Coordinates of C-alpha atoms in Angstrom, one line a residue:
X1040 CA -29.5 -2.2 10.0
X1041 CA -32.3 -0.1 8.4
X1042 CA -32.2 2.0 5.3
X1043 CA -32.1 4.8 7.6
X1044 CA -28.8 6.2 8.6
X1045 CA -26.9 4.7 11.8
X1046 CA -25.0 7.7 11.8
X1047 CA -24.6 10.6 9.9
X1048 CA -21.6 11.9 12.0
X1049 CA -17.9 11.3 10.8
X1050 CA -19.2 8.1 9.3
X1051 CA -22.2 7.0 7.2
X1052 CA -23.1 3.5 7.8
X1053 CA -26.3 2.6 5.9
X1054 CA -27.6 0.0 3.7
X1055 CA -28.8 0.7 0.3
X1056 CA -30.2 -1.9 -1.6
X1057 CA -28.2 -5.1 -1.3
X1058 CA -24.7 -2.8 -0.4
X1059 CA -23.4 -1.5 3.1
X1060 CA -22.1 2.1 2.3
X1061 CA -19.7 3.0 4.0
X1062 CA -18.9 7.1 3.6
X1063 CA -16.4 9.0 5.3
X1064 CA -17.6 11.9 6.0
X1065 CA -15.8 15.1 6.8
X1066 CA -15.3 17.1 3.5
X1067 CA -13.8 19.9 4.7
X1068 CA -10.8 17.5 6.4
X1069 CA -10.8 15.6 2.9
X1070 CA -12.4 12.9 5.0
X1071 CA -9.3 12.5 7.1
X1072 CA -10.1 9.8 9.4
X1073 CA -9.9 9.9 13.1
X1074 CA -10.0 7.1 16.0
X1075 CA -13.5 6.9 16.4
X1076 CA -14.3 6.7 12.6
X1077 CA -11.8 3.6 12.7
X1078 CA -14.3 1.8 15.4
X1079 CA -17.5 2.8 13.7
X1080 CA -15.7 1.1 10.6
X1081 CA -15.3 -2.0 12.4
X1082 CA -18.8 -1.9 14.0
X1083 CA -20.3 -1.2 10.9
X1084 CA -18.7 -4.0 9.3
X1085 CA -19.8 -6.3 11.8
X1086 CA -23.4 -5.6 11.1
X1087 CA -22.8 -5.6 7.1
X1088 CA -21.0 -9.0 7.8
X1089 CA -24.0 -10.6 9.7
X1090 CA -26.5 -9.2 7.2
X1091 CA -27.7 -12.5 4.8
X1092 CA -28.9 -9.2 2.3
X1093 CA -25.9 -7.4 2.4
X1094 CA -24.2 -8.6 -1.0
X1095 CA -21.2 -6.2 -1.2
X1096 CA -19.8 -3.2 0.9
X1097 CA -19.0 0.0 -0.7
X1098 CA -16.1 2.9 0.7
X1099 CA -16.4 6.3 -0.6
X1100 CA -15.8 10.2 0.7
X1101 CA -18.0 12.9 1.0
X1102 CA -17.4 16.3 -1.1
X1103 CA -15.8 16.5 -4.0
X1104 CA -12.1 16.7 -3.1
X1105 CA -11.5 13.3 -2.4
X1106 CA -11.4 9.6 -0.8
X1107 CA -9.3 10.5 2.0
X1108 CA -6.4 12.6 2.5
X1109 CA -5.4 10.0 5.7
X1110 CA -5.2 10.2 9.0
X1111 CA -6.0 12.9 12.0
X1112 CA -2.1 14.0 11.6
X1113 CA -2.8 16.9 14.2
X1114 CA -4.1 14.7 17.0
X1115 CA -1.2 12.5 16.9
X1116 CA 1.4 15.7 16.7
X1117 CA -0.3 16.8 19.8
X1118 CA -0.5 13.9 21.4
X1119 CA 3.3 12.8 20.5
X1120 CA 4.2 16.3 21.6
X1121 CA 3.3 15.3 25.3
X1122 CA 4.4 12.1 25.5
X1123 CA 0.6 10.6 25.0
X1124 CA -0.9 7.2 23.8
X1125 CA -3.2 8.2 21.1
X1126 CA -0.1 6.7 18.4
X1127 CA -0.2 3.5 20.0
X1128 CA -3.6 3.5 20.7
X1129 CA -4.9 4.9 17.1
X1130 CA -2.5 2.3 15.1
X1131 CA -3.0 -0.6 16.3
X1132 CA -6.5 -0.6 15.8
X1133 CA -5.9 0.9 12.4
X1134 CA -3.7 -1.8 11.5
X1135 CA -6.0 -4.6 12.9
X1136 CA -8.8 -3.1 10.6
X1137 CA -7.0 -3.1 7.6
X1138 CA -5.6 -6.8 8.2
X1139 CA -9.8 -7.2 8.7
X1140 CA -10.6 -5.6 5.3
X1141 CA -7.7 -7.3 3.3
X1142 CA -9.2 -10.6 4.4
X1143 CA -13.3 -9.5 4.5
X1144 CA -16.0 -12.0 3.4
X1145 CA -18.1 -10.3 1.1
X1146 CA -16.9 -8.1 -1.7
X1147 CA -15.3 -4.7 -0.6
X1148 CA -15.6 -2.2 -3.3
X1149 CA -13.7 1.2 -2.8
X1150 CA -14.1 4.2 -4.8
X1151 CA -10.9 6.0 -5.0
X1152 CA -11.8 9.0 -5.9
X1153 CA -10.0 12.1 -5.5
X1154 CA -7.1 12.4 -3.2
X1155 CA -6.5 9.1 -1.7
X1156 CA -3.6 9.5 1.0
X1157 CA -2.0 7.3 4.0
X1158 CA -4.7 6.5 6.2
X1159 CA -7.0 6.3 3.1
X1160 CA -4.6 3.9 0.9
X1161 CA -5.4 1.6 4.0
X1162 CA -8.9 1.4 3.9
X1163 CA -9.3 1.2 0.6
X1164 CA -5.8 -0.5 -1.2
X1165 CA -6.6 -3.7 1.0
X1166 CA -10.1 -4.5 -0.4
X1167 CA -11.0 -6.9 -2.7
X1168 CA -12.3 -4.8 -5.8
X1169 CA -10.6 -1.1 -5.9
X1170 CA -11.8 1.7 -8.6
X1171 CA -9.9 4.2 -9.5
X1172 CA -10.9 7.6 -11.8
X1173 CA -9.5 10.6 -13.6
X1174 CA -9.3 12.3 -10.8
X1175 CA -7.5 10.1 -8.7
X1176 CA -4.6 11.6 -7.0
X1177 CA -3.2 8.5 -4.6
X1178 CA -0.1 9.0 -2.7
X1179 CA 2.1 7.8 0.5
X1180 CA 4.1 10.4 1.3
X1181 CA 4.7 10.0 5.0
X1182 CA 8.5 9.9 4.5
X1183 CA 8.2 13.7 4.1
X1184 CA 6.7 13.9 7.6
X1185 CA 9.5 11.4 9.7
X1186 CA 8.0 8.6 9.3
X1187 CA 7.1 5.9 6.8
X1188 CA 4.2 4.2 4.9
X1189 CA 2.2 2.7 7.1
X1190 CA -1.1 1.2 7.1
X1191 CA 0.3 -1.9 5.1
X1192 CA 1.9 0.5 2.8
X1193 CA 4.8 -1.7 3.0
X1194 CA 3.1 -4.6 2.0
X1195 CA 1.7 -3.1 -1.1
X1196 CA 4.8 -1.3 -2.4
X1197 CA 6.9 -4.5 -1.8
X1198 CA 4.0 -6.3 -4.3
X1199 CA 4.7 -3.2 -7.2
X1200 CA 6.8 -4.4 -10.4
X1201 CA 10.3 -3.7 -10.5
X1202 CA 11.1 -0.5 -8.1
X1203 CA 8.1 1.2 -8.7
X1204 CA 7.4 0.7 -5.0
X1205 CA 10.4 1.8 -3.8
X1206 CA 10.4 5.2 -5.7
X1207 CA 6.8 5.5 -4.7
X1208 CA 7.5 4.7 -1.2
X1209 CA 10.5 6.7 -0.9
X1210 CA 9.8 10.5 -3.0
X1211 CA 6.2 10.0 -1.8
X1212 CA 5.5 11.0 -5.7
X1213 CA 1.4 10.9 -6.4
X1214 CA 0.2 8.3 -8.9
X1215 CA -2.8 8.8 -11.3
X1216 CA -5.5 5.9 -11.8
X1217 CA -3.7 4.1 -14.3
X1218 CA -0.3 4.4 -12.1
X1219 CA -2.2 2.6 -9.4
X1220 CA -3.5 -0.2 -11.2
X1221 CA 0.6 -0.6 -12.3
X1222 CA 1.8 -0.5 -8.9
X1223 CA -1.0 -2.7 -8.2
X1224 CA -2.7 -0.5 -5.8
X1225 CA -6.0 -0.2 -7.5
X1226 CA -7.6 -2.9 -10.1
X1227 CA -9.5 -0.7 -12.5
X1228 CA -10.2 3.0 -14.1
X1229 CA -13.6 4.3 -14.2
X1230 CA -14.7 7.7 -15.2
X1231 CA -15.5 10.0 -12.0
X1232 CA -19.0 11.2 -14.0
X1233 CA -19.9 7.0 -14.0
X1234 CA -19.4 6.2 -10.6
X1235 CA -23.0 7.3 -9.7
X1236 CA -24.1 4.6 -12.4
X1237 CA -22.0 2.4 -10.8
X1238 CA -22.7 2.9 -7.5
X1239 CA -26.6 2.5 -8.4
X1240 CA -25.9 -0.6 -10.3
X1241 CA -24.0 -2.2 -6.9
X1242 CA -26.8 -2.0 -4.9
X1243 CA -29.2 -3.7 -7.3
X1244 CA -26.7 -6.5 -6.6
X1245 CA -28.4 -9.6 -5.6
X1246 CA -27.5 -11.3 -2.1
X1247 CA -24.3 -14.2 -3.0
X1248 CA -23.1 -12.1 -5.9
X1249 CA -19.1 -13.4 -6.1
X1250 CA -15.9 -11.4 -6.4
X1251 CA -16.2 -12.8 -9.8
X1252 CA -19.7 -11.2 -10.6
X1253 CA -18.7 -7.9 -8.9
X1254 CA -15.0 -7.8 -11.5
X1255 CA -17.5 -8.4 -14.0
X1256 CA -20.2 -5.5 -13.0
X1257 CA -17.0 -2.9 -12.6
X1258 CA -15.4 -4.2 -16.0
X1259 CA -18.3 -2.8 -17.6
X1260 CA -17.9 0.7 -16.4
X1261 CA -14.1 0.5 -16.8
X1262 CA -11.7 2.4 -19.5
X1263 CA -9.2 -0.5 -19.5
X1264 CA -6.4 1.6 -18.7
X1265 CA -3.2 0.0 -16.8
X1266 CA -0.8 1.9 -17.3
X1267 CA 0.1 6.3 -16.5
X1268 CA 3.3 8.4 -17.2
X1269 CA 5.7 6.6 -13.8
X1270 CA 5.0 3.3 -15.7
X1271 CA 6.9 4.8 -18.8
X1272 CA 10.1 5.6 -16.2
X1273 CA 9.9 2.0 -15.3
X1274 CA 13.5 0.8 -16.6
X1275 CA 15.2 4.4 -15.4
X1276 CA 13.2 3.7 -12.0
X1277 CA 14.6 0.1 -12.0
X1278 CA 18.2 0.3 -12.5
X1279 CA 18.0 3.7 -9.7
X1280 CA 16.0 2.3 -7.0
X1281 CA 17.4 -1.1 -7.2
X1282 CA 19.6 -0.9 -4.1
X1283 CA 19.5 -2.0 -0.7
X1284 CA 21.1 1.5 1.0
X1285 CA 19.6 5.4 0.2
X1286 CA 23.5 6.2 -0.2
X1287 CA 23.1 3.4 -3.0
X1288 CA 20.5 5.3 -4.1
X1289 CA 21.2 8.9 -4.1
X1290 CA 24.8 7.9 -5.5
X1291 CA 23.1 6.5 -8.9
X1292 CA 20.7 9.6 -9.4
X1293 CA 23.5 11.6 -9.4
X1294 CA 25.6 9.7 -11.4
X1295 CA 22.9 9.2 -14.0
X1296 CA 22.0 13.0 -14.4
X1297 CA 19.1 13.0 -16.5
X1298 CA 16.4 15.2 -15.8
X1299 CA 14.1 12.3 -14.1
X1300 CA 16.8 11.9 -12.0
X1301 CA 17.8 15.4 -11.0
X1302 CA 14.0 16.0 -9.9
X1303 CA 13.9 13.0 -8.2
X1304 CA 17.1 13.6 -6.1
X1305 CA 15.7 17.7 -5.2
X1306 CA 12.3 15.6 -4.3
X1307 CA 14.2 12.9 -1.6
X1308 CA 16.4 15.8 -0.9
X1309 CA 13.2 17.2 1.0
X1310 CA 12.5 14.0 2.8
X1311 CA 13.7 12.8 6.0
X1312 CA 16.4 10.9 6.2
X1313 CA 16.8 8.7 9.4
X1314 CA 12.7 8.1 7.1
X1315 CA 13.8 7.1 4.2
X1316 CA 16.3 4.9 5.2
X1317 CA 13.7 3.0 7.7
X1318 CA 11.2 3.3 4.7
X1319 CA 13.7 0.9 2.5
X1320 CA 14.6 -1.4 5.1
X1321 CA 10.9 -2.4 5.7
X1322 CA 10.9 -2.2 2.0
X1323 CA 13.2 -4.3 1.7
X1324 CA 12.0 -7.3 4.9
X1325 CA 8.1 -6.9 2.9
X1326 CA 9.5 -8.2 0.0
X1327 CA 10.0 -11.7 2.1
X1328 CA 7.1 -11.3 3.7
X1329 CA 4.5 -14.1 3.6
X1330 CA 1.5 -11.8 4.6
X1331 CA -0.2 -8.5 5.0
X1332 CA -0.2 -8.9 8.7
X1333 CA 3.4 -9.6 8.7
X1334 CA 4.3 -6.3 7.4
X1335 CA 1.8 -4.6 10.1
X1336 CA 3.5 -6.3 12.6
X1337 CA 6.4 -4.6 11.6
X1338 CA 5.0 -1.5 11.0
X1339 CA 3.7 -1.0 14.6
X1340 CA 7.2 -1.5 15.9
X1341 CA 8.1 1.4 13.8
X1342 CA 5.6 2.9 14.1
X1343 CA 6.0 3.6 18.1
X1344 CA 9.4 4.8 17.5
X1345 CA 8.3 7.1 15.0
X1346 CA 6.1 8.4 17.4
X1347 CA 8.2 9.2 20.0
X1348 CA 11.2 10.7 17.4
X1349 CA 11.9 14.6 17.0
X1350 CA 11.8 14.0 13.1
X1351 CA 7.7 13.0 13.3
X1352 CA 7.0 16.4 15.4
X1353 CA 9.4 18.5 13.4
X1354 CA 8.1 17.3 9.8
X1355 CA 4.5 17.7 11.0
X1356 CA 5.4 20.9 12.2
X1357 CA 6.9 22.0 8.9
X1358 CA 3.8 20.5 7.0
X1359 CA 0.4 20.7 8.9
X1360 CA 1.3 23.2 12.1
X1361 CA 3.3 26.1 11.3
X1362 CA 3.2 25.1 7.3
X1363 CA 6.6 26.4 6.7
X1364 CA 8.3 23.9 4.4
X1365 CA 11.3 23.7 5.7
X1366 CA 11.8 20.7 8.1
X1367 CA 15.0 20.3 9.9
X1368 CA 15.5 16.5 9.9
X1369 CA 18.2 14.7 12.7
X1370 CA 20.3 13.8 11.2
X1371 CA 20.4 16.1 8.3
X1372 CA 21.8 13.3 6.0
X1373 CA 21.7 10.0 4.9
X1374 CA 24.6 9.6 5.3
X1375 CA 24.4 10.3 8.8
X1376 CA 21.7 7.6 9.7
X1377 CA 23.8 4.7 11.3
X1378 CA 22.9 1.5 12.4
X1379 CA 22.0 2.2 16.4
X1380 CA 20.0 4.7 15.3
X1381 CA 17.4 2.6 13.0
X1382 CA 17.6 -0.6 15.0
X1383 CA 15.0 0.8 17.2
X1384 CA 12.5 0.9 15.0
X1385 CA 12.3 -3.0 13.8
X1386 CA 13.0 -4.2 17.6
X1387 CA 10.6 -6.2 19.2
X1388 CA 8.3 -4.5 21.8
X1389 CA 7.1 -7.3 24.2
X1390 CA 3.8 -6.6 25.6
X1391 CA 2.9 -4.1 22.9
X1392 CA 3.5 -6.2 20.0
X1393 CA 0.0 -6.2 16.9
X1394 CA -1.7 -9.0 17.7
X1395 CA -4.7 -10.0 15.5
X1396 CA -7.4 -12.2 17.0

């Protein structure tokens, strides 16, 4: 690779300095990434991999709005609409690159910056060395969409202290930069007006540098903060999220009556849920889990059956398509989701199963 762009399409992929950029770039979509800016990734790590003067990698989004607001939601509705592949397709080789960038040889620095949503978490919650700002405004809400947090989603939440991943997980609530570094999704805040500086000083990084050295370099930028306004619920969120069934769940929100809880029942209230109840099983398996990959194994399998369910085209409707609000979930309730209905989703699929070379 050159100093010149390789691209300057959907992705950026150039070297600057000692540090691969990578920059997602389509603004006007918050950077929503599609299946072709998932293989540039991987090709462009390839060559940044090979590269003795590449010392560190750097992910950030074009504009000013944000990161990523996740993936290309409307190409999948359409394609799930007609029965297509592009889910199956588009997921599994999502999945595989975020089991490649969890595990990536050189430091991965991600600047989560902005709206940082589904798709996004995935490229940029698995790297080794993840900055937050001020403006950070990170979420997973796929549950409000029938379906579930994906891209390893499960895997991080299940690593959050106390429930804080399963209320994340399941109200698909946003988190602030100090939020994320408590549910361990991020590993420091830094001012949105220093990540210029910071960026500059990364690729002045000389060739070797460690994950050590690199901790060290962000440290010096950072605002030590670890902790936002959800870390202050944590005990509430603890003793209401700590059960293995949503009717568990919804039962003790009502019961406890406080304001925190009366929002947070009107906010799952909105949600699907034959989703939520999905959501806290593979919530639930993570926990066990020995490995990222694990949990994307899992996740595909759902994932499949998410794509082919009425609840993924109807909440997309409601949200992206017709932008009404108002999904209408099957079935309506909870406690309506039985057994036979979620087994589907955490059956193994045979040929189709994630495999990671």
């Amino acid at each position: 690779m050159t100093d010149a762009a390789v691209a300057e399409g959907d992705l950026i992929a150039r070297k600057e300095g000692s540090t691969g950029i990578l920059r997602l770039n389509r603004p006007k979509a918050i950077n929503a990434v599609t299946l072709e800016m998932f293989h540039d990734i991987d090709k462009a790590l390839d060559a940044f991999e090979a590269d003795p003067d590449i010392a560190v990698i750097v992910l950030e989004g074009a504009g000013e709005r944000g990161l990523c607001a996740g993936g290309d939601i409307r190409a999948l509705w359409e394609s799930s609409k007609v029965k297509g592949d592009l889910g199956k397709i588009l997921w599994r080789d999502e999945y595989i690159l975020n089991a490649r960038i969890k595990k990536f040889p050189k430091p991965y620095v991600s600047f989560m910056d902005g709206i940082v949503m589904g798709g996004g978490v995935g490229l940029s919650a698995h790297s080794s060395h993840r900055v937050v700002t001020d403006k950070t405004k990170l979420a997973m809400p796929e549950v409000g969409l029938g379906f579930f947090p994906d891209v390893g989603g499960t895997w991080l939440l299940s690593h959050s202290p106390g429930e804080i991943g399963t209320y994340f997980g399941l109200t698909g609530h946003t988190m602030n930069g100090p939020d994320a570094i408590h549910a361990k999704f991020a590993d420091a805040v830094v001012p949105s007006s220093r990540l210029p500086a910071l960026r500059e000083a990364l690729t002045k990084v000389k060739p070797g540098a460690t994950s050590a050295d690199i901790r060290k370099l962000i440290d010096g930028f950072s605002t030590g903060e670890t902790a936002g306004p959800v870390a202050a619920q944590q005990a509430k969120i603890d003793a209401l999220f700590s059960h293995d069934r949503m009717e568990d769940i919804v039962a003790a929100l009502k019961r406890d009556g406080s304001e925190f809880a009366q929002t947070t029942l009107k906010t799952l209230s909105e949600k699907s849920p034959r989703g939520m109840v999905v959501t806290l099983k593979l919530l639930r398996l993570a926990r066990t889990s020995g490995s990222l990959e694990e949990c994307l194994v899992r996740e595909y399998r759902a994932a499949l059956e998410v794509f082919a369910s009425d609840d993924f085209r109807e909440g997309v409707r409601a949200a992206v398509i017709d932008k009404d609000r108002n999904p209408k979930w099957s079935p309506a309730g909870v406690e309506d989701v039985t057994p036979a209905m979620v087994a589907p989703y955490f059956a193994e699929i045979g040929a189709n199963e994630l495999k990671f070379t």
